[in-house]
mmCIF file of C-alpha atoms and ligand atoms in Angstrom:
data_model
loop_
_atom_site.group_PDB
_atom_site.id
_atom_site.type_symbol
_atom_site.label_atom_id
_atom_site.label_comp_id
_atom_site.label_asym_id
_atom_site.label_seq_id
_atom_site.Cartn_x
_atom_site.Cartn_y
_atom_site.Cartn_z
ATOM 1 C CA UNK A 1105 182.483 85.089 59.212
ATOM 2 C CA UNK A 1106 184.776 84.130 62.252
ATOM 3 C CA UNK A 1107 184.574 86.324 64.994
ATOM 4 C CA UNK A 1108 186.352 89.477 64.569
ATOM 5 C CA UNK A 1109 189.878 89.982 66.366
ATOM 6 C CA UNK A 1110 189.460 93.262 68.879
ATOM 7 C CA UNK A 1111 192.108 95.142 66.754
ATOM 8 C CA UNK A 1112 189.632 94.521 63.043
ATOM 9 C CA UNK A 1113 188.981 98.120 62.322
ATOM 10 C CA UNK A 1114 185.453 99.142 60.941
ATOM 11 C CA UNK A 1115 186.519 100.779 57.510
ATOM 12 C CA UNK A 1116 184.326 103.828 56.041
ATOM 13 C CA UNK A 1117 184.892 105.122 52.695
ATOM 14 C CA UNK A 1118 184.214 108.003 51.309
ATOM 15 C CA UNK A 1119 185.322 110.207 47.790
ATOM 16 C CA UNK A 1120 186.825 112.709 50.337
ATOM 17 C CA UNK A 1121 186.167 114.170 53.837
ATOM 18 C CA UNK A 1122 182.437 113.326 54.117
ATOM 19 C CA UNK A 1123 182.559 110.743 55.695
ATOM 20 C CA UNK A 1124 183.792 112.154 58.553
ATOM 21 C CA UNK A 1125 180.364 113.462 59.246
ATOM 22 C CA UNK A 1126 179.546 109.605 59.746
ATOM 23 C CA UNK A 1127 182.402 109.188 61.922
ATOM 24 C CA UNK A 1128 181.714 111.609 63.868
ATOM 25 C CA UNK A 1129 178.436 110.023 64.899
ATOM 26 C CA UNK A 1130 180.021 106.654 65.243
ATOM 27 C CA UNK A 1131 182.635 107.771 67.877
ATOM 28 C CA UNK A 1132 179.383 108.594 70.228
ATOM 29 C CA UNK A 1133 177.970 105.159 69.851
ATOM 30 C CA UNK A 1134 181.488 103.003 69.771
ATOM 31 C CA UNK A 1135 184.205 105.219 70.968
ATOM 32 C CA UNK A 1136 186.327 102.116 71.524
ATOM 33 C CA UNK A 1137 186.082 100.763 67.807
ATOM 34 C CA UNK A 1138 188.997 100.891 65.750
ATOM 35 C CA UNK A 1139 188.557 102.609 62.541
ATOM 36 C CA UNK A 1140 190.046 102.979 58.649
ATOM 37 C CA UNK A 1141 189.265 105.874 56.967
ATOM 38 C CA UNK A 1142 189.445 105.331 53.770
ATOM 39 C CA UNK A 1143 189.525 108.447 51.026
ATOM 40 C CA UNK A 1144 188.999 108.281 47.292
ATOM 41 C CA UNK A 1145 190.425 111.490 46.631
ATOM 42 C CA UNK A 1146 191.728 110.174 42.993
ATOM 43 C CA UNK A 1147 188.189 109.810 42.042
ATOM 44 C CA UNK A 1148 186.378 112.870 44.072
ATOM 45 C CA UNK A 1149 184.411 113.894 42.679
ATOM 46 C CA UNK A 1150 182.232 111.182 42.174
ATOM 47 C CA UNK A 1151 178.973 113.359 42.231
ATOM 48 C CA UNK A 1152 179.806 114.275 38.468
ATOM 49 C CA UNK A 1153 180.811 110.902 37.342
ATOM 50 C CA UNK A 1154 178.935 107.747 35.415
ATOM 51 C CA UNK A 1155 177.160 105.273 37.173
ATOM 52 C CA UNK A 1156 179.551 103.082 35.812
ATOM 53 C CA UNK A 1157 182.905 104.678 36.935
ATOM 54 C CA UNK A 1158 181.527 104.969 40.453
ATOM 55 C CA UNK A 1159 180.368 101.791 40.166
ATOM 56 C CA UNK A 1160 183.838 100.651 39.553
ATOM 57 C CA UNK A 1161 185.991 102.275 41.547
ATOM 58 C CA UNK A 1162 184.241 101.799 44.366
ATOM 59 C CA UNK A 1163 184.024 97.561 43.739
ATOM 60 C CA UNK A 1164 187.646 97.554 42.898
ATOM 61 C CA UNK A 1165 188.873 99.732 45.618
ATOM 62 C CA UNK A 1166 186.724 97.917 48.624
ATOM 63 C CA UNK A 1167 187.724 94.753 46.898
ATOM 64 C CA UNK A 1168 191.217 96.030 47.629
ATOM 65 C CA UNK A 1169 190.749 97.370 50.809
ATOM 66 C CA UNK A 1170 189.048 94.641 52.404
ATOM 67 C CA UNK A 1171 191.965 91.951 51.548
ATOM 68 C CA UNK A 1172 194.475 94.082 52.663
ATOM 69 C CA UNK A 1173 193.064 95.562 55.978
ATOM 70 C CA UNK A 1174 190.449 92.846 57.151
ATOM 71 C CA UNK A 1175 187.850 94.843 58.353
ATOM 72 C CA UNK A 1176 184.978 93.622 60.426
ATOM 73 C CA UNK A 1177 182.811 96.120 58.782
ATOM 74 C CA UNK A 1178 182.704 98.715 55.550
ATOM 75 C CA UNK A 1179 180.374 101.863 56.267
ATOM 76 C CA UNK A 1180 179.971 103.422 52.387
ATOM 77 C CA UNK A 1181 179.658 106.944 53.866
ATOM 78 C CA UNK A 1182 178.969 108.384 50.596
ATOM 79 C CA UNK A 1183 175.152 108.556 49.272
ATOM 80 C CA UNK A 1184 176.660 108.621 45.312
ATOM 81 C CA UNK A 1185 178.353 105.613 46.006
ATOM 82 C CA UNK A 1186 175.699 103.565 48.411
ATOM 83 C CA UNK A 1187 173.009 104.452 45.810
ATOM 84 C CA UNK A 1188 174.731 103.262 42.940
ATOM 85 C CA UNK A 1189 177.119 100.712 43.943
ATOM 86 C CA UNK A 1190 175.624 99.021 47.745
ATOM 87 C CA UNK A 1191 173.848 95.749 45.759
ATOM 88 C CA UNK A 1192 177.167 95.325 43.527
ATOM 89 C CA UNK A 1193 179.570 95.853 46.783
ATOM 90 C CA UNK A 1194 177.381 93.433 48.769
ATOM 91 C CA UNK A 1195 177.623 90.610 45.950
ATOM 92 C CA UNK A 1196 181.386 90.581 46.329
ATOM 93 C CA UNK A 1197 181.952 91.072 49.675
ATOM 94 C CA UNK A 1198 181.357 88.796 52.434
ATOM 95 C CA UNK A 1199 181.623 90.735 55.001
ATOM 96 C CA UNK A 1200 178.545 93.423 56.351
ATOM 97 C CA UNK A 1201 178.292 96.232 53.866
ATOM 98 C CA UNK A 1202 176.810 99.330 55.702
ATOM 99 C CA UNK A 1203 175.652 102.032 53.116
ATOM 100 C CA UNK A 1204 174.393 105.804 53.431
ATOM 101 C CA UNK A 1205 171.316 106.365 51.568
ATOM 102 C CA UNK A 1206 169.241 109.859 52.075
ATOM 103 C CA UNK A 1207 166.835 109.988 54.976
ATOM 104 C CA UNK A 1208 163.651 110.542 53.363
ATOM 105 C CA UNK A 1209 161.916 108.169 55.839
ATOM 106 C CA UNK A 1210 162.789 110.600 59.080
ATOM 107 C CA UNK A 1211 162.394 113.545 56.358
ATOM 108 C CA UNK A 1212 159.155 112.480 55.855
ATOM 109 C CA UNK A 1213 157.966 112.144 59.871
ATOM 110 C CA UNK A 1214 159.224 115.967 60.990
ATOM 111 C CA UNK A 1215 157.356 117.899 57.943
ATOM 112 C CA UNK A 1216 154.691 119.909 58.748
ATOM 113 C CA UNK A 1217 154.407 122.138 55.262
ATOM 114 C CA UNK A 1218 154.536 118.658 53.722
ATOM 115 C CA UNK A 1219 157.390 119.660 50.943
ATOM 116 C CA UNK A 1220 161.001 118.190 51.569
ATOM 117 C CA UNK A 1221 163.917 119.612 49.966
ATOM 118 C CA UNK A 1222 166.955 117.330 49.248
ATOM 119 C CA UNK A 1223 170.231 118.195 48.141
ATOM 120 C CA UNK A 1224 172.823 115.568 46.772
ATOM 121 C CA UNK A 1225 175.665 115.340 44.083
ATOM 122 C CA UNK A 1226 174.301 115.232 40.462
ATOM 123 C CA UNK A 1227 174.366 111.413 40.031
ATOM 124 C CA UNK A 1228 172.540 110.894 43.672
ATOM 125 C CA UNK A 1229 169.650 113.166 42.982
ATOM 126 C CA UNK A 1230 168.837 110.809 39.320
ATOM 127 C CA UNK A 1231 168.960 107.579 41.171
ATOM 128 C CA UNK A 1232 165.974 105.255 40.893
ATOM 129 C CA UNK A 1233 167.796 104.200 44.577
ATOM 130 C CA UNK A 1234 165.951 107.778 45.637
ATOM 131 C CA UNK A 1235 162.880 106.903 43.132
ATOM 132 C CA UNK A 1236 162.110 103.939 44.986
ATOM 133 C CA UNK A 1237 162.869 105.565 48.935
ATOM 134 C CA UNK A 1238 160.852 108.347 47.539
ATOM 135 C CA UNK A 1239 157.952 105.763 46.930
ATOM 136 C CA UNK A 1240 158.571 103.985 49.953
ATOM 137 C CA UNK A 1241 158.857 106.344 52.611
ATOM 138 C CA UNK A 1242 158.189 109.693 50.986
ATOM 139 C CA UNK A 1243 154.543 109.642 52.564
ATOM 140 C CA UNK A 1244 152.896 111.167 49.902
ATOM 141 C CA UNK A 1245 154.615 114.531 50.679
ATOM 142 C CA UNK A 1246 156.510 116.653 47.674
ATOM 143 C CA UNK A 1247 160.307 115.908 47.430
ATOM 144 C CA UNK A 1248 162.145 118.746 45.845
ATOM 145 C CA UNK A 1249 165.704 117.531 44.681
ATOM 146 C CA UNK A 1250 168.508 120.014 43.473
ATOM 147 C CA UNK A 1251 172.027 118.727 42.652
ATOM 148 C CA UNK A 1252 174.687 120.818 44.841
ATOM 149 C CA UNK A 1253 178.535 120.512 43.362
ATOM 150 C CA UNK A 1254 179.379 123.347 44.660
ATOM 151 C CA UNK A 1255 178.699 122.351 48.365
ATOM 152 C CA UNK A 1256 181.209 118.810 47.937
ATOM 153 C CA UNK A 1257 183.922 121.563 46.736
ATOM 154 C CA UNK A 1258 183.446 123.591 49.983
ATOM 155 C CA UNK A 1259 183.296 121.583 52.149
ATOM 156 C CA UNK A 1260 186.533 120.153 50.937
ATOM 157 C CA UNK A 1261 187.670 123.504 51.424
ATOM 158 C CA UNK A 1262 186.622 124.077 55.202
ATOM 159 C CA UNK A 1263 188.299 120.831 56.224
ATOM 160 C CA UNK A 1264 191.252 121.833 54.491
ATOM 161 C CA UNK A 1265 191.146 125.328 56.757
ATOM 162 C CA UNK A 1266 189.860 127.584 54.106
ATOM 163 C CA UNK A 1267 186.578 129.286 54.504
ATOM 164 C CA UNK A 1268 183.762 127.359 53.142
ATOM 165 C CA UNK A 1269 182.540 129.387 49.499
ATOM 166 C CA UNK A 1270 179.496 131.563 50.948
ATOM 167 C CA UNK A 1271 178.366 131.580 46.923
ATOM 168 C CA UNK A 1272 178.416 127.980 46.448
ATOM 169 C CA UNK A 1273 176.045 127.897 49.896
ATOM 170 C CA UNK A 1274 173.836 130.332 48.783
ATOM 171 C CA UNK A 1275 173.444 129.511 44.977
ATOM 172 C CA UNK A 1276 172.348 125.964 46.187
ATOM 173 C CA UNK A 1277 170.134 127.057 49.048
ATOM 174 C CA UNK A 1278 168.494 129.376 45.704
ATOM 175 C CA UNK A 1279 168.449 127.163 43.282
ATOM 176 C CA UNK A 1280 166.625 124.502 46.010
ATOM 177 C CA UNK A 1281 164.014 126.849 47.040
ATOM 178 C CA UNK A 1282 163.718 128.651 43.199
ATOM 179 C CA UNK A 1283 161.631 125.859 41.876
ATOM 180 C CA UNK A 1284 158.326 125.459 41.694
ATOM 181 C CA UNK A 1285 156.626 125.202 45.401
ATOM 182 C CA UNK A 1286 160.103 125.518 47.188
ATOM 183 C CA UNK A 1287 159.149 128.581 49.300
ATOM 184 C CA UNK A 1288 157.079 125.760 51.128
ATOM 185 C CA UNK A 1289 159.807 123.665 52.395
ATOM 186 C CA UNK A 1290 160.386 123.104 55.550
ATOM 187 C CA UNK A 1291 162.886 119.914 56.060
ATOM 188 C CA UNK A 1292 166.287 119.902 53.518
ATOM 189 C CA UNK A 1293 167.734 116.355 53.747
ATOM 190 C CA UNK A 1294 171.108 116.729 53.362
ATOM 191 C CA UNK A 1295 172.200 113.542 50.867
ATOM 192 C CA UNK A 1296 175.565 113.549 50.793
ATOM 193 C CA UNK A 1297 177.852 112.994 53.477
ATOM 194 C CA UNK A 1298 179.943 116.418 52.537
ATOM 195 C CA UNK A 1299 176.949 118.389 53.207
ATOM 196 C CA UNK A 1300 176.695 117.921 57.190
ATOM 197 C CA UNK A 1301 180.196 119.158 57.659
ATOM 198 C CA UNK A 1302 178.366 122.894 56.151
ATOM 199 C CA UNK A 1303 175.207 122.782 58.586
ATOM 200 C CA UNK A 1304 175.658 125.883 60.009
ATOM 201 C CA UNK A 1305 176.326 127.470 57.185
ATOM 202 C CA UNK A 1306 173.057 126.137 55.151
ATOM 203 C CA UNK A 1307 171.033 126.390 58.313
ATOM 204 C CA UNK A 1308 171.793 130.172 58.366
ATOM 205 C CA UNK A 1309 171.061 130.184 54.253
ATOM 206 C CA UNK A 1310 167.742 127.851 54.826
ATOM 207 C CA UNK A 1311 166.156 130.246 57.908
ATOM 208 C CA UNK A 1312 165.098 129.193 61.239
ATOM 209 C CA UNK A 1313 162.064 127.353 60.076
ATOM 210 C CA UNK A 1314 163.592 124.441 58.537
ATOM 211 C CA UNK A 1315 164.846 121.568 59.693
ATOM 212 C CA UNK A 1316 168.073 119.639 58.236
ATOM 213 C CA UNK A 1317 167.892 115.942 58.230
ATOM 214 C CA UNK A 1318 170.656 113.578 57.606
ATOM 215 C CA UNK A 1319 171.387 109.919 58.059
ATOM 216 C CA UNK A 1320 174.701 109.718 60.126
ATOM 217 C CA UNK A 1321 173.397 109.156 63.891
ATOM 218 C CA UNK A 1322 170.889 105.657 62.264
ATOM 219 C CA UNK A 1323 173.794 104.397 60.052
ATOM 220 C CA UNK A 1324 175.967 104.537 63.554
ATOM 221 C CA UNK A 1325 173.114 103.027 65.245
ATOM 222 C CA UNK A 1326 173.118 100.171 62.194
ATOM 223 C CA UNK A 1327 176.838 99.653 62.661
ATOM 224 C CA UNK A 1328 176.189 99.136 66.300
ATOM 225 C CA UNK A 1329 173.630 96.726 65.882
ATOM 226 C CA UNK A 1330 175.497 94.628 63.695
ATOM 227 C CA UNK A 1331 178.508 94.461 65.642
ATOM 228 C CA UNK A 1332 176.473 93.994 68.999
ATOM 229 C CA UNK A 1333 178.806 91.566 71.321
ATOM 230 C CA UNK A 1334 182.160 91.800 69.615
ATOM 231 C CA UNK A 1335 185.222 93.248 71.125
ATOM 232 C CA UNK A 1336 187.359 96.618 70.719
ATOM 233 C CA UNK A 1337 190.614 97.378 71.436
ATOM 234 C CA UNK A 1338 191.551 100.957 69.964
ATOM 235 C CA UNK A 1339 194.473 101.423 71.407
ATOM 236 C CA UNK A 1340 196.493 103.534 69.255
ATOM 237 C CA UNK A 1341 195.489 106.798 67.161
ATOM 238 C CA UNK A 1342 193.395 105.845 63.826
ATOM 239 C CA UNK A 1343 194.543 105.973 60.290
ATOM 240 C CA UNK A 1344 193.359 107.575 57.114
ATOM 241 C CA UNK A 1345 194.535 106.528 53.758
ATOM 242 C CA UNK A 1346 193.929 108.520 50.367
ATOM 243 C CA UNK A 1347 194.097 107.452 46.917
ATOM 244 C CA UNK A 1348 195.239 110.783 46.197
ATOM 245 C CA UNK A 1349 198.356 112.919 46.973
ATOM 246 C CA UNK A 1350 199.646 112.634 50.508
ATOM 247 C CA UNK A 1351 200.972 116.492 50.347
ATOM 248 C CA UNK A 1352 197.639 117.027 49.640
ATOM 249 C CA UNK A 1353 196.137 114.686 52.678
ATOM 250 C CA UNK A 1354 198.700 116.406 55.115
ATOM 251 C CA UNK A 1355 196.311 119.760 54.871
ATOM 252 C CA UNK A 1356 193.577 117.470 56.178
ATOM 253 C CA UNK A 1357 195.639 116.179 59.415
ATOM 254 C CA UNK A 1358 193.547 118.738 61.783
ATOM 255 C CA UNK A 1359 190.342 117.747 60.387
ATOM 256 C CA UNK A 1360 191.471 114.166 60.963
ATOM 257 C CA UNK A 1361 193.002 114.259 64.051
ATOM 258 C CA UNK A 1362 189.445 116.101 65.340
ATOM 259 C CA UNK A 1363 188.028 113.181 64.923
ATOM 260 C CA UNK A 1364 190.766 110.703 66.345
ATOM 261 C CA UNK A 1365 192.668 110.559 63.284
ATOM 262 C CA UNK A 1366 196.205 110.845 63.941
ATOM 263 C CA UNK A 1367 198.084 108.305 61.214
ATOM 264 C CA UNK A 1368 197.702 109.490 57.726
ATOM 265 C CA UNK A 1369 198.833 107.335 54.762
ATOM 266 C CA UNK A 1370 198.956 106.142 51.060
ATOM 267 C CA UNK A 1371 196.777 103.703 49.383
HETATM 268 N N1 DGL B 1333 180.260 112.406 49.933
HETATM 269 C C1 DGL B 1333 179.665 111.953 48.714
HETATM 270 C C2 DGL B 1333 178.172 111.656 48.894
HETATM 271 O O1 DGL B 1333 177.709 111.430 49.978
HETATM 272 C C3 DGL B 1333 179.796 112.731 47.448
HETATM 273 C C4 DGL B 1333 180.855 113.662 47.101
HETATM 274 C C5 DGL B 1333 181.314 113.515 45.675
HETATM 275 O O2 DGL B 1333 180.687 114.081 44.743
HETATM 276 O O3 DGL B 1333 182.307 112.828 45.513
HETATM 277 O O4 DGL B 1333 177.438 111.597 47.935
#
Protein backbone atom coordinates (compact mmCIF):
# COMPACT_ATOMS: atom_id res chain seq x y z
CA UNK A 1 0.00 0.00 0.00
CA UNK A 2 1.23 3.65 -0.79
CA UNK A 3 1.94 5.60 2.05
CA UNK A 4 -0.99 6.90 3.79
CA UNK A 5 -2.02 10.72 3.29
CA UNK A 6 -1.92 12.47 7.05
CA UNK A 7 -5.74 13.10 6.78
CA UNK A 8 -6.46 8.71 6.10
CA UNK A 9 -8.50 8.09 9.16
CA UNK A 10 -8.02 4.71 11.08
CA UNK A 11 -11.69 3.28 10.86
CA UNK A 12 -13.08 0.99 13.88
CA UNK A 13 -16.24 -0.78 13.61
CA UNK A 14 -18.31 -1.93 15.86
CA UNK A 15 -22.37 -3.34 16.07
CA UNK A 16 -22.88 -0.26 18.36
CA UNK A 17 -21.04 1.82 21.03
CA UNK A 18 -18.37 -0.76 22.02
CA UNK A 19 -16.04 0.16 20.33
CA UNK A 20 -15.62 3.15 21.93
CA UNK A 21 -14.00 1.29 24.73
CA UNK A 22 -11.17 0.66 22.02
CA UNK A 23 -11.10 4.17 21.16
CA UNK A 24 -10.76 5.25 24.13
CA UNK A 25 -7.46 3.45 24.55
CA UNK A 26 -6.30 4.49 21.16
CA UNK A 27 -6.62 8.30 21.84
CA UNK A 28 -3.77 7.65 24.71
CA UNK A 29 -1.41 6.04 22.31
CA UNK A 30 -2.22 8.30 18.96
CA UNK A 31 -4.11 11.30 20.05
CA UNK A 32 -3.25 12.90 16.71
CA UNK A 33 -4.79 10.04 14.45
CA UNK A 34 -7.77 10.73 12.62
CA UNK A 35 -10.53 8.38 13.19
CA UNK A 36 -14.05 6.81 11.56
CA UNK A 37 -16.26 5.38 13.77
CA UNK A 38 -18.14 3.26 12.18
CA UNK A 39 -21.62 1.74 13.85
CA UNK A 40 -23.66 -1.22 12.70
CA UNK A 41 -26.58 -0.34 14.56
CA UNK A 42 -28.93 -2.03 11.69
CA UNK A 43 -27.43 -5.26 12.59
CA UNK A 44 -26.77 -4.87 16.61
CA UNK A 45 -27.15 -7.14 17.86
CA UNK A 46 -24.83 -9.33 16.35
CA UNK A 47 -24.19 -11.42 19.61
CA UNK A 48 -27.56 -13.32 18.77
CA UNK A 49 -27.03 -13.70 15.13
CA UNK A 50 -25.57 -16.68 12.65
CA UNK A 51 -22.15 -16.99 11.93
CA UNK A 52 -23.15 -16.43 8.61
CA UNK A 53 -25.11 -13.08 8.87
CA UNK A 54 -22.24 -11.63 10.88
CA UNK A 55 -20.09 -12.97 8.61
CA UNK A 56 -21.77 -11.01 5.96
CA UNK A 57 -22.52 -7.93 7.05
CA UNK A 58 -19.49 -7.30 8.34
CA UNK A 59 -17.51 -8.30 4.67
CA UNK A 60 -20.02 -6.27 2.82
CA UNK A 61 -20.10 -3.31 5.03
CA UNK A 62 -16.01 -2.96 5.43
CA UNK A 63 -15.98 -3.74 1.77
CA UNK A 64 -18.09 -0.60 1.57
CA UNK A 65 -16.50 1.38 3.95
CA UNK A 66 -13.08 0.98 2.93
CA UNK A 67 -13.78 2.23 -0.87
CA UNK A 68 -15.57 5.01 0.20
CA UNK A 69 -13.45 6.42 3.15
CA UNK A 70 -9.82 5.08 2.39
CA UNK A 71 -8.69 4.23 5.59
CA UNK A 72 -5.14 3.47 6.49
CA UNK A 73 -6.36 1.03 8.97
CA UNK A 74 -9.78 -1.02 10.12
CA UNK A 75 -9.73 -1.89 14.01
CA UNK A 76 -12.85 -4.70 14.20
CA UNK A 77 -13.61 -3.56 17.78
CA UNK A 78 -16.12 -6.16 18.21
CA UNK A 79 -14.99 -9.80 19.56
CA UNK A 80 -18.40 -11.43 17.65
CA UNK A 81 -17.27 -10.03 14.63
CA UNK A 82 -13.17 -10.49 14.85
CA UNK A 83 -13.87 -14.13 15.89
CA UNK A 84 -16.02 -14.98 13.20
CA UNK A 85 -15.31 -12.82 10.36
CA UNK A 86 -11.13 -11.45 10.85
CA UNK A 87 -9.70 -14.41 8.21
CA UNK A 88 -12.72 -13.60 5.68
CA UNK A 89 -12.21 -9.58 6.17
CA UNK A 90 -8.44 -10.03 5.74
CA UNK A 91 -8.88 -12.07 2.33
CA UNK A 92 -10.67 -9.10 0.81
CA UNK A 93 -9.08 -6.35 2.09
CA UNK A 94 -5.75 -5.11 1.35
CA UNK A 95 -5.27 -2.96 3.71
CA UNK A 96 -4.16 -3.98 7.74
CA UNK A 97 -7.14 -5.60 9.39
CA UNK A 98 -6.80 -5.09 13.23
CA UNK A 99 -9.29 -7.44 15.14
CA UNK A 100 -10.42 -7.76 18.95
CA UNK A 101 -10.25 -11.20 20.14
CA UNK A 102 -10.66 -12.00 24.13
CA UNK A 103 -7.54 -11.72 26.24
CA UNK A 104 -7.15 -15.07 27.54
CA UNK A 105 -3.34 -14.85 27.12
CA UNK A 106 -3.02 -11.76 29.86
CA UNK A 107 -6.14 -13.62 31.60
CA UNK A 108 -4.13 -16.40 31.93
CA UNK A 109 -0.71 -14.53 33.49
CA UNK A 110 -2.71 -12.48 36.53
CA UNK A 111 -4.70 -15.73 37.95
CA UNK A 112 -3.81 -16.89 41.05
CA UNK A 113 -7.10 -19.28 41.89
CA UNK A 114 -6.30 -20.58 38.40
CA UNK A 115 -10.19 -20.34 37.09
CA UNK A 116 -10.96 -17.46 34.51
CA UNK A 117 -14.34 -16.32 33.91
CA UNK A 118 -15.24 -14.85 30.45
CA UNK A 119 -18.20 -13.17 29.39
CA UNK A 120 -19.09 -12.51 25.62
CA UNK A 121 -22.25 -12.33 23.31
CA UNK A 122 -23.79 -15.81 22.61
CA UNK A 123 -22.06 -16.44 19.23
CA UNK A 124 -18.44 -15.30 20.79
CA UNK A 125 -18.53 -17.63 23.71
CA UNK A 126 -19.19 -20.96 20.87
CA UNK A 127 -16.33 -19.92 18.72
CA UNK A 128 -13.64 -22.49 17.97
CA UNK A 129 -11.69 -18.75 17.52
CA UNK A 130 -11.92 -19.00 21.67
CA UNK A 131 -11.40 -23.01 21.43
CA UNK A 132 -8.19 -22.59 19.89
CA UNK A 133 -6.92 -19.17 22.23
CA UNK A 134 -8.22 -21.30 24.98
CA UNK A 135 -5.65 -24.06 23.86
CA UNK A 136 -3.08 -21.71 23.10
CA UNK A 137 -2.78 -19.45 25.84
CA UNK A 138 -5.26 -20.72 28.40
CA UNK A 139 -2.23 -22.26 30.45
CA UNK A 140 -3.87 -25.13 31.56
CA UNK A 141 -6.10 -23.02 33.90
CA UNK A 142 -10.21 -23.52 33.86
CA UNK A 143 -12.04 -21.03 31.52
CA UNK A 144 -15.58 -20.51 32.58
CA UNK A 145 -17.62 -18.87 29.64
CA UNK A 146 -21.25 -17.44 30.12
CA UNK A 147 -23.01 -15.60 27.25
CA UNK A 148 -24.16 -11.97 28.58
CA UNK A 149 -27.05 -10.25 26.17
CA UNK A 150 -28.18 -8.47 28.62
CA UNK A 151 -24.89 -6.51 29.30
CA UNK A 152 -24.63 -5.35 25.11
CA UNK A 153 -28.36 -3.95 25.85
CA UNK A 154 -27.09 -1.86 28.83
CA UNK A 155 -24.53 -0.68 27.93
CA UNK A 156 -26.31 0.67 24.93
CA UNK A 157 -28.41 2.16 27.42
CA UNK A 158 -25.70 4.06 29.60
CA UNK A 159 -24.22 5.65 26.49
CA UNK A 160 -27.48 6.68 25.48
CA UNK A 161 -27.83 8.50 29.21
CA UNK A 162 -30.05 5.98 30.78
CA UNK A 163 -28.92 4.06 33.76
CA UNK A 164 -27.23 0.90 32.91
CA UNK A 165 -30.01 -2.28 33.93
CA UNK A 166 -28.58 -3.26 37.54
CA UNK A 167 -30.57 -6.84 36.71
CA UNK A 168 -28.98 -7.48 33.51
CA UNK A 169 -25.42 -6.83 35.61
CA UNK A 170 -26.24 -8.94 38.24
CA UNK A 171 -28.05 -11.92 36.45
CA UNK A 172 -24.77 -12.23 34.35
CA UNK A 173 -22.30 -11.75 37.17
CA UNK A 174 -24.81 -15.00 38.72
CA UNK A 175 -25.17 -16.91 36.08
CA UNK A 176 -20.99 -16.61 35.53
CA UNK A 177 -20.16 -17.55 38.97
CA UNK A 178 -23.44 -20.23 39.34
CA UNK A 179 -21.67 -22.91 37.46
CA UNK A 180 -19.77 -25.46 38.49
CA UNK A 181 -16.32 -24.16 40.23
CA UNK A 182 -17.22 -20.39 39.59
CA UNK A 183 -16.98 -19.33 43.27
CA UNK A 184 -13.16 -19.84 42.40
CA UNK A 185 -12.71 -17.21 39.89
CA UNK A 186 -10.68 -14.68 40.22
CA UNK A 187 -10.01 -12.85 36.63
CA UNK A 188 -13.49 -12.15 34.31
CA UNK A 189 -12.23 -11.30 30.78
CA UNK A 190 -14.52 -9.10 29.52
CA UNK A 191 -15.02 -10.34 25.54
CA UNK A 192 -16.90 -7.97 24.07
CA UNK A 193 -16.12 -4.53 23.51
CA UNK A 194 -19.69 -3.33 25.17
CA UNK A 195 -18.69 -4.84 28.34
CA UNK A 196 -15.72 -2.33 29.38
CA UNK A 197 -17.99 0.64 29.06
CA UNK A 198 -19.96 -1.35 32.48
CA UNK A 199 -16.61 -1.96 34.56
CA UNK A 200 -17.60 -0.35 37.44
CA UNK A 201 -20.63 -1.66 37.55
CA UNK A 202 -19.46 -5.54 37.16
CA UNK A 203 -16.45 -4.80 39.30
CA UNK A 204 -18.85 -3.84 42.16
CA UNK A 205 -21.12 -7.19 41.12
CA UNK A 206 -17.69 -9.42 40.79
CA UNK A 207 -16.12 -8.21 44.50
CA UNK A 208 -12.83 -6.78 45.18
CA UNK A 209 -10.94 -9.94 44.56
CA UNK A 210 -11.21 -10.19 40.94
CA UNK A 211 -9.61 -8.77 38.38
CA UNK A 212 -11.27 -7.64 34.88
CA UNK A 213 -9.20 -8.14 31.86
CA UNK A 214 -9.84 -6.81 28.47
CA UNK A 215 -7.99 -6.34 25.24
CA UNK A 216 -8.35 -2.55 24.33
CA UNK A 217 -4.91 -0.96 25.66
CA UNK A 218 -2.72 -4.22 23.27
CA UNK A 219 -5.06 -3.78 20.23
CA UNK A 220 -4.05 0.21 20.57
CA UNK A 221 -0.60 -0.83 21.09
CA UNK A 222 -1.05 -3.21 17.68
CA UNK A 223 -2.49 -0.26 15.80
CA UNK A 224 0.49 1.72 16.85
CA UNK A 225 2.90 -0.64 15.79
CA UNK A 226 1.59 -1.01 12.50
CA UNK A 227 1.30 2.48 11.71
CA UNK A 228 4.83 3.28 13.31
CA UNK A 229 6.36 6.31 11.03
CA UNK A 230 3.31 7.58 9.22
CA UNK A 231 1.84 10.96 9.61
CA UNK A 232 -1.39 12.55 11.38
CA UNK A 233 -3.10 15.46 10.86
CA UNK A 234 -6.48 15.48 12.97
CA UNK A 235 -7.38 18.62 12.58
CA UNK A 236 -11.00 18.80 12.76
CA UNK A 237 -13.55 16.96 15.24
CA UNK A 238 -14.06 13.07 14.24
CA UNK A 239 -17.04 11.47 12.68
CA UNK A 240 -19.30 8.60 13.48
CA UNK A 241 -21.55 7.03 10.98
CA UNK A 242 -24.48 4.46 11.79
CA UNK A 243 -26.23 2.11 9.68
CA UNK A 244 -29.10 2.76 11.74
CA UNK A 245 -31.44 5.75 12.45
CA UNK A 246 -29.70 9.08 12.83
CA UNK A 247 -32.59 10.30 15.44
CA UNK A 248 -31.52 7.47 17.09
CA UNK A 249 -27.49 8.25 16.78
CA UNK A 250 -28.23 11.93 17.93
CA UNK A 251 -28.88 10.38 21.69
CA UNK A 252 -25.32 9.08 21.38
CA UNK A 253 -23.66 12.66 20.48
CA UNK A 254 -22.36 13.04 24.32
CA UNK A 255 -20.99 9.67 24.40
CA UNK A 256 -19.32 10.53 21.10
CA UNK A 257 -18.20 13.76 21.54
CA UNK A 258 -16.42 12.27 25.05
CA UNK A 259 -14.36 10.68 23.07
CA UNK A 260 -13.60 13.38 20.28
CA UNK A 261 -16.54 12.63 18.33
CA UNK A 262 -18.19 15.66 17.26
CA UNK A 263 -19.62 14.89 13.42
CA UNK A 264 -22.30 12.33 13.42
CA UNK A 265 -23.67 10.90 10.14
CA UNK A 266 -25.50 8.32 7.86
CA UNK A 267 -24.09 5.36 6.20
N1 LIG B 1 -19.40 -5.29 20.80
C1 LIG B 1 -19.62 -6.60 20.28
C2 LIG B 1 -18.54 -7.58 20.73
O1 LIG B 1 -17.46 -7.19 21.10
C3 LIG B 1 -20.93 -7.30 20.45
C4 LIG B 1 -22.23 -6.69 20.66
C5 LIG B 1 -23.32 -7.35 19.87
O2 LIG B 1 -23.89 -8.39 20.31
O3 LIG B 1 -23.60 -6.82 18.81
O4 LIG B 1 -18.72 -8.78 20.68
Amino acid sequence: MDRPQPSSPILLFDSGVGGLSVLAALREVLPQAPVIYAADIAGLPYGTKTEAEVAARVCGLLGRMAERFHPRLICIACNTASTIALGMVREVLEIPIVGTVPAIKPAAAITRSGTIGLLGTEATVRQRYVDDLEARFGNGHVLLRQAAPGLVEAAEAKLRGAPADPAAIAQSVAALRGQPGGEAIDTVVLACTHFPLLRDELAAELGAGVTLVDGAEGIARRIAALTEGQAFARDRADRAITTGSIEDFRALAPAFARHGIGDLAAF
